[in-house]
Amino acid sequence: MILTAVWLLPALGALALAFVPTVQARMVAALFALASLVLTLVVAVGFDPAHHGYQFEQNVSWIPQFGVSYHLGVDGVSLWLLVLNALLTVIAVFATDRRMPRMRGFLSMLLLLEGAMAGLFLAADLLLFYVFWEGMLIPAYFLIWLWAESGDGRRAAIKFILYTLVGSLLALVGVIGEYIYTGARSFDLAFLATHHPNPGIQFGLFFLLGLAFAIKVPLFPFHGWLPDAYGVSPTPFLVTFAGVMGKTGAYAMLRILIPLLPQPQAWWDWNAVMPVLAVLGIFWGALMALAQRDLKQVVAYSSVSHMGFIVLGIFSLNQQGQQGAVVQMLNHGIIIPALFLLVAWVAARTGTRDRSVLKDLAPRMPVLTGVFLIVTLAALGLPGLNSFVGEFMTLLGAWQLQPWLAVAACVGLILAPIYMLRMFQGVMYAAPGEQLAGPLQEAGRNQVAARADITGSELAIIVPLVLLMIFLGLYPYVVTHPMPALGIPYPVPWR
Amino acid sequence: MNGLQLAATAAVDYPPSQAFGDLSQIAPIATLAVAMIVAILADAVLPFPRRGPVVMAISAAGLVVAFAFAFGSWLQGGGHSAYFGFVTGDNFALYFEMLFSVLGLMTLVVSHAYVRRRGLYEAELHILTLAALVGMMALAAATSLVTVFVALETLSLALYVATGYSRRDTTSQEAAAKYLLIGGFASAFVLYGMALVYGASGSTLLPEINKAITANQASNPILILGVVMLAVGFSFKISGAPFHQWTPDVYQGAPLPVTAFMSVGTKAAAFAMIIRVFGSGLANVSTEWQVLLAFVAVLSMVVGNLAAIVQSSVKRLLAYSGIAQGGYMLVGVIAGGRDGVAAVLFYLAAYVFMNFGAFAVLTVLVDRRGEHDQLDDLTGLGYRNQPLGILMTVFMLSLAGFPPLVGFIGKFFLFRAAVAGGWTWLVVIAVLASVISVAYYLRVVYHVWTPSAEQAHLRRMPGPLVAVLASGILALILGVFPTLILVAGLTGAAPVLVAAGH
């Protein structure tokens, strides 16, 4: 029952917001977000790492005629993503500007999104998973379109939803195909994981399902929607959008493609194609990040690059790689939202996100610069901070699969310091003797007051994320320890 | 034995007990027919101001009683064949009789508010609705080609008149004329097809036809020509492409409640007819009609969805969307079997609520100057009347097939049956077509939630609001608890398959 509460509570919060006055909306939303964070922490504390199979299970028949059940469960993979989702929603609610137009609608969509994503992480039934998968599109669509921060929100929203739907509606055929061709006549994931269709069928189903997940991740070359959608999205929404929704695609690969379709071979082997696409994505994202002037786009493309590591880990098809991928999902979910928040705060103070005109901000905002530095270093994978752990495990796994893949990914890793440090240095410091660049000197001087440092409330929002970066960098055992407690059998068992 | 002798013997062998038994099988239809006659008399006798309300009360009472009859018989496990096999009161018929009763009640409340606001006569519209409902119910209950045709014409004639109901409105008149001509054309196709099938099988009774046509007769050119004719005629009625051209004009021209009513009612009745005639009567030549219907389904989904994108009138947009939705349902018909037919029955119920609800929202925008069905008229609806905006969003998302709304579950059932039946390629086309559909359904949503200059709060209209609210709640509840209707659909599908010999 507690798992139902985990996803239903935010959804009820979204409903409750319709009945509270706008002034109190932020407080009510924060209450619901905090309550669901507490619930997920209760689940995390009560989780038994030694137990195999789903925990806190709830299994009720939903459409018995077609073998669909309302089956929820949590295991080592979904546990931390669930907590991440709840945590980031709390941060998103607090990061919401008091002057946000149509505040109630915005917050209720944010909570609805949290509910849908929590349900997705909990679903132990393929059709139920699909329901949440599609359900999360609706709040995301409205958030991109109605609360676009800049640019053409409608266009970006339509692009996002059409991209995603091509994949996810074909995935519906795949979901049905799983049911028919396995002969299982059931949508239960654990059951399907022990009933594999023949490799030819698996090949087809892998395409139908994998396309949807690849678009959501997004995996190169299916990332076309991402720059537009991230570009226009309001920052509080980006916290959960970039922080959690991208992970749903990777999570689906790990939860559905790997255990249900272990041998997708006919004309070629999909399991061999995916890591190559992942490495290409690492490169492509990094190169595009290098080329951007807009700070938000730098972060957006760096996100594409990082997601490549996650997919590479998943399709290294061994325990190190896949666990590294899960760790990396968490790291990415902590670092990218922090970067987006920092970029938004810099932009709010200077009135621009253009890298080429921002210079020498460090003297005016020393604390913000310090925080920015830690996050930057975490993003480029400095040992001692969280991202290093995940990337190391991922590369270890990739090496076992194909050494050249790991080597290629390492080259991609070198690009990360280039674009991250270039961004940080350029924005925060000036070369000796250099002054503030042109536009800022005239127009920006007044906006960038002598002291424009991070405020207390902003610090309160970002400090938990920074602390997590350090903590997980030093003691990743906390998250890897319960991971082998899997809900469904995997082709490569985790120990 | 000539006709006179046949009539004479029948009269002799027709004891009152059997007459009563037969009548009880068509009780819902008979009730509505009686209600309609009483309503006509009341309309003729009563003083003018009281005609409208009284006729409405009579109609509502008739519909409630009809529903009760159908539901009672359903609870007893369904009826059986009656009138020498010409009609039946089986679960398939009862399912539709209940569905049409609910649709009729929703139409009544919407029509009532509509005629008030536009200053039209009320009584006749209700009477025409009842007449069409009698035809629709009879169509679902018909098990002979003769009754099928009579029911089809009853329903069509009533709707031709209802389409032109707005007498001073030339587009309404134009729509009626167009509908009459094309409808008559389609009826001719159906009748010709029936004649050929009769010629090939020697009977008009569907079970007899099924027995007479064995698989090796599939090459009989007369039979094949008949099947083609029937498929063409039926496609006209469900507005399947390439026989859909009349639909947008008629939907746009007809008064809103009539459009709302026929967009779902005609479609449901026509699908009942297709399932009955093809699924049970001509089950042994299924390979032939499956190919024809698959062609129509693909064209409908592609043409309907593409054409809907460029519409600026919501009525026309929903007309094209209806063409595409008909295509999805054809996928279920083609899949066949118990699951396929049940999926179509489920989807039809879902479609009634989603589509009628969307049209009912438009009714609230009607004022004395006329209808406001342009997309621009919807701009800012969500801010002028928030519940209405939310419900319109629900209908659009449900039609687009987003979970957890009923449209998603309906599509899932249809596609599941089709994949199980080996029609995976058809399902792939269907899902790609429905990606296109999202573009225009979301366009409506976009207009609803775009702030507009006009801030005037909409005048309340209790009737349509009740219909809208009921439809919206049902779209959500049936999406979350689909088994409520699914079980009914499976029960309703059974008699057709028994008749087909499966």
mmCIF file of N, CA and C in Angstrom, chain A residues 266-303:
data_model
loop_
_atom_site.group_PDB
_atom_site.id
_atom_site.type_symbol
_atom_site.label_atom_id
_atom_site.label_comp_id
_atom_site.label_asym_id
_atom_site.label_seq_id
_atom_site.Cartn_x
_atom_site.Cartn_y
_atom_site.Cartn_z
ATOM 1 N N ALA A 266 18.719 -10.908 -35.466
ATOM 2 C CA ALA A 266 18.202 -11.473 -36.705
ATOM 3 C C ALA A 266 19.128 -11.025 -37.826
ATOM 4 N N TRP A 267 18.852 -9.826 -38.388
ATOM 5 C CA TRP A 267 19.744 -9.323 -39.424
ATOM 6 C C TRP A 267 21.051 -8.839 -38.793
ATOM 7 N N TRP A 268 20.936 -8.298 -37.606
ATOM 8 C CA TRP A 268 22.132 -7.947 -36.844
ATOM 9 C C TRP A 268 21.785 -8.063 -35.378
ATOM 10 N N ASP A 269 22.750 -7.800 -34.510
ATOM 11 C CA ASP A 269 22.524 -7.936 -33.084
ATOM 12 C C ASP A 269 22.346 -6.541 -32.477
ATOM 13 N N TRP A 270 21.136 -6.267 -31.996
ATOM 14 C CA TRP A 270 20.878 -4.938 -31.435
ATOM 15 C C TRP A 270 21.787 -4.658 -30.241
ATOM 16 N N ASN A 271 22.087 -5.710 -29.487
ATOM 17 C CA ASN A 271 22.914 -5.505 -28.303
ATOM 18 C C ASN A 271 24.303 -5.002 -28.661
ATOM 19 N N ALA A 272 24.721 -5.228 -29.917
ATOM 20 C CA ALA A 272 26.021 -4.714 -30.349
ATOM 21 C C ALA A 272 25.888 -3.303 -30.908
ATOM 22 N N VAL A 273 24.686 -2.963 -31.380
ATOM 23 C CA VAL A 273 24.498 -1.638 -31.982
ATOM 24 C C VAL A 273 24.418 -0.556 -30.904
ATOM 25 N N MET A 274 23.738 -0.893 -29.809
ATOM 26 C CA MET A 274 23.462 0.129 -28.799
ATOM 27 C C MET A 274 24.726 0.755 -28.211
ATOM 28 N N PRO A 275 25.743 -0.034 -27.808
ATOM 29 C CA PRO A 275 26.935 0.621 -27.242
ATOM 30 C C PRO A 275 27.635 1.537 -28.233
ATOM 31 N N VAL A 276 27.572 1.184 -29.525
ATOM 32 C CA VAL A 276 28.201 2.045 -30.523
ATOM 33 C C VAL A 276 27.472 3.386 -30.581
ATOM 34 N N LEU A 277 26.138 3.322 -30.591
ATOM 35 C CA LEU A 277 25.365 4.567 -30.586
ATOM 36 C C LEU A 277 25.676 5.377 -29.337
ATOM 37 N N ALA A 278 25.855 4.659 -28.210
ATOM 38 C CA ALA A 278 26.140 5.353 -26.954
ATOM 39 C C ALA A 278 27.449 6.115 -27.044
ATOM 40 N N VAL A 279 28.483 5.471 -27.600
ATOM 41 C CA VAL A 279 29.781 6.146 -27.715
ATOM 42 C C VAL A 279 29.683 7.324 -28.673
ATOM 43 N N LEU A 280 28.953 7.125 -29.778
ATOM 44 C CA LEU A 280 28.739 8.245 -30.705
ATOM 45 C C LEU A 280 28.052 9.404 -29.993
ATOM 46 N N GLY A 281 27.091 9.056 -29.119
ATOM 47 C CA GLY A 281 26.379 10.088 -28.367
ATOM 48 C C GLY A 281 27.309 10.838 -27.434
ATOM 49 N N ILE A 282 28.236 10.126 -26.806
ATOM 50 C CA ILE A 282 29.196 10.773 -25.909
ATOM 51 C C ILE A 282 29.970 11.838 -26.682
ATOM 52 N N PHE A 283 30.422 11.448 -27.882
ATOM 53 C CA PHE A 283 31.198 12.386 -28.700
ATOM 54 C C PHE A 283 30.343 13.536 -29.193
ATOM 55 N N TRP A 284 29.212 13.173 -29.771
ATOM 56 C CA TRP A 284 28.360 14.185 -30.382
ATOM 57 C C TRP A 284 27.931 15.229 -29.353
ATOM 58 N N GLY A 285 27.504 14.762 -28.200
ATOM 59 C CA GLY A 285 27.066 15.685 -27.154
ATOM 60 C C GLY A 285 28.200 16.600 -26.732
ATOM 61 N N ALA A 286 29.396 16.023 -26.570
ATOM 62 C CA ALA A 286 30.528 16.831 -26.117
ATOM 63 C C ALA A 286 30.915 17.862 -27.164
ATOM 64 N N LEU A 287 30.937 17.449 -28.436
ATOM 65 C CA LEU A 287 31.315 18.388 -29.492
ATOM 66 C C LEU A 287 30.294 19.511 -29.621
ATOM 67 N N MET A 288 29.010 19.143 -29.512
ATOM 68 C CA MET A 288 27.976 20.167 -29.610
ATOM 69 C C MET A 288 28.059 21.119 -28.421
ATOM 70 N N ALA A 289 28.373 20.569 -27.250
ATOM 71 C CA ALA A 289 28.499 21.420 -26.072
ATOM 72 C C ALA A 289 29.625 22.428 -26.272
ATOM 73 N N LEU A 290 30.681 21.991 -26.921
ATOM 74 C CA LEU A 290 31.804 22.891 -27.187
ATOM 75 C C LEU A 290 31.380 24.059 -28.071
ATOM 76 N N ALA A 291 30.434 23.786 -28.965
ATOM 77 C CA ALA A 291 30.088 24.774 -29.980
ATOM 78 C C ALA A 291 29.041 25.776 -29.509
ATOM 79 N N GLN A 292 28.436 25.557 -28.328
ATOM 80 C CA GLN A 292 27.319 26.411 -27.917
ATOM 81 C C GLN A 292 27.794 27.709 -27.267
ATOM 82 N N ARG A 293 27.007 28.780 -27.488
ATOM 83 C CA ARG A 293 27.264 30.029 -26.779
ATOM 84 C C ARG A 293 26.325 30.172 -25.592
ATOM 85 N N ASP A 294 25.101 29.637 -25.761
ATOM 86 C CA ASP A 294 24.100 29.713 -24.697
ATOM 87 C C ASP A 294 24.471 28.717 -23.584
ATOM 88 N N LEU A 295 24.616 29.245 -22.373
ATOM 89 C CA LEU A 295 25.023 28.377 -21.259
ATOM 90 C C LEU A 295 24.069 27.209 -21.073
ATOM 91 N N LYS A 296 22.769 27.483 -21.247
ATOM 92 C CA LYS A 296 21.778 26.429 -21.046
ATOM 93 C C LYS A 296 21.992 25.297 -22.054
ATOM 94 N N GLN A 297 22.347 25.685 -23.277
ATOM 95 C CA GLN A 297 22.560 24.658 -24.297
ATOM 96 C C GLN A 297 23.840 23.872 -24.026
ATOM 97 N N VAL A 298 24.842 24.530 -23.448
ATOM 98 C CA VAL A 298 26.049 23.783 -23.081
ATOM 99 C C VAL A 298 25.677 22.666 -22.115
ATOM 100 N N VAL A 299 24.891 23.030 -21.111
ATOM 101 C CA VAL A 299 24.478 22.019 -20.134
ATOM 102 C C VAL A 299 23.611 20.958 -20.798
ATOM 103 N N ALA A 300 22.703 21.394 -21.701
ATOM 104 C CA ALA A 300 21.809 20.441 -22.360
ATOM 105 C C ALA A 300 22.615 19.398 -23.139
ATOM 106 N N TYR A 301 23.604 19.872 -23.910
ATOM 107 C CA TYR A 301 24.383 18.911 -24.697
ATOM 108 C C TYR A 301 25.313 18.083 -23.817
ATOM 109 N N SER A 302 25.786 18.673 -22.737
ATOM 110 C CA SER A 302 26.612 17.854 -21.843
ATOM 111 C C SER A 302 25.764 16.728 -21.261
ATOM 112 N N SER A 303 24.470 17.018 -21.089
ATOM 113 C CA SER A 303 23.563 15.976 -20.610
ATOM 114 C C SER A 303 23.471 14.836 -21.626
#
